[in-house]
C-alpha positions as a printed Julia matrix, in Angstrom:
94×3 Matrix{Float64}:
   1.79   3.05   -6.73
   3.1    6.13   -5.28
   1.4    5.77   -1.49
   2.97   2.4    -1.92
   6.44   3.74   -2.11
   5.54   6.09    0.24
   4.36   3.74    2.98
   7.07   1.13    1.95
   9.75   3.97    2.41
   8.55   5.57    5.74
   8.73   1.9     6.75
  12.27   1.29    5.61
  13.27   4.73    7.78
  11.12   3.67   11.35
  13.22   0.55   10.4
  16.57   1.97   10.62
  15.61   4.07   13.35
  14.57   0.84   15.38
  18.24  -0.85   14.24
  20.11   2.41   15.34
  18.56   2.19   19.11
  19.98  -1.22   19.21
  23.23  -0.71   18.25
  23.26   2.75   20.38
  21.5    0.53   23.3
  24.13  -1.68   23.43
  26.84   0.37   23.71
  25.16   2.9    26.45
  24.3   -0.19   28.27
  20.59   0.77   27.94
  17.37  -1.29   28.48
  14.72   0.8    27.84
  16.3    2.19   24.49
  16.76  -1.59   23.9
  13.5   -2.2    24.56
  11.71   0.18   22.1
  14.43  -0.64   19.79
  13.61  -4.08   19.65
   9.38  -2.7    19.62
  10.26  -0.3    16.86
  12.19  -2.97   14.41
   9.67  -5.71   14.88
   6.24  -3.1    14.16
   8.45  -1.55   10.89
   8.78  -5.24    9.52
   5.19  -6.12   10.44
   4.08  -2.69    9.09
   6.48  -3.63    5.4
   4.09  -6.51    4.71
   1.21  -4.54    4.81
   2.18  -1.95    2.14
   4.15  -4.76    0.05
   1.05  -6.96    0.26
  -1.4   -5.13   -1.32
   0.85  -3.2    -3.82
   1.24  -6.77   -5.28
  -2.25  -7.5    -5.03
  -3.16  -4.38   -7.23
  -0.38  -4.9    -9.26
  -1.91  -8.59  -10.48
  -5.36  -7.25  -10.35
  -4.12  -4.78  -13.14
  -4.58  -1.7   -11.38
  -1.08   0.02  -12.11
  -1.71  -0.6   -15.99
  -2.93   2.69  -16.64
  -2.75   5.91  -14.47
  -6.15   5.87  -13.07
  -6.57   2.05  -12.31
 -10.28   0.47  -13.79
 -11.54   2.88  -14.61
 -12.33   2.69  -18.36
 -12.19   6.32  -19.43
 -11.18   9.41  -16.52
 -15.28  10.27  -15.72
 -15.7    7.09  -14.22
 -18.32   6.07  -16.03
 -18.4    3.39  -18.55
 -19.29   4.67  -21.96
 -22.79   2.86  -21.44
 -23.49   5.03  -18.51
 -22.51   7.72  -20.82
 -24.42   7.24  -23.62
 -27.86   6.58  -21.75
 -27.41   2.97  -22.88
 -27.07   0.0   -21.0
 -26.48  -4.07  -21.95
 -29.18  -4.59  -19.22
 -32.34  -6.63  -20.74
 -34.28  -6.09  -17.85
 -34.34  -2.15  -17.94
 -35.15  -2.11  -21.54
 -38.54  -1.38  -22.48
 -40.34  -3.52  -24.86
């Protein structure tokens, strides 16, 4: 969740960098500083969704309900893998 916020707020600041060309652009009586003014603002709203769309998308898939995601313990391995068990018929030996 943090590189989310991260992202999200790097995004909000390109943002307001974009909006603060324009308003300077206009009142210099610039085009080119309108220009990437206008470029800026449109890639740091395009570049929100990004950030914003999959933080939501982990958020549903449960990933922010514990600090290290799906994992089920902090090894990364189930506690089958663990034990030297495993729920797996076929690699069972009869």
């Amino acid at each position: 969740m943090f590189l989310s916020h991260t992202a999200f707020a790097l995004e909000v600041i390109a943002l307001a960098i974009g909006i603060s060309m324009l308003i300077w652009s206009k009142t210099a009586n610039n085009n080119l500083a309108k220009t990437f003014g206008y470029i800026i603002a449109i890639l740091a709203v395009v570049g929100m969704l990004c950030p914003l769309y999959y933080a939501f998308k982990y958020w549903e898939d449960g990933y922010f309900g514990t600090p290290w995601g799906q994992m089920e313990n902090r090894s990364g391995m189930s506690e089958n893998e663990q034990d030297g068990s495993s729920n797996d018929e076929s690699l069972k030996v009869t």
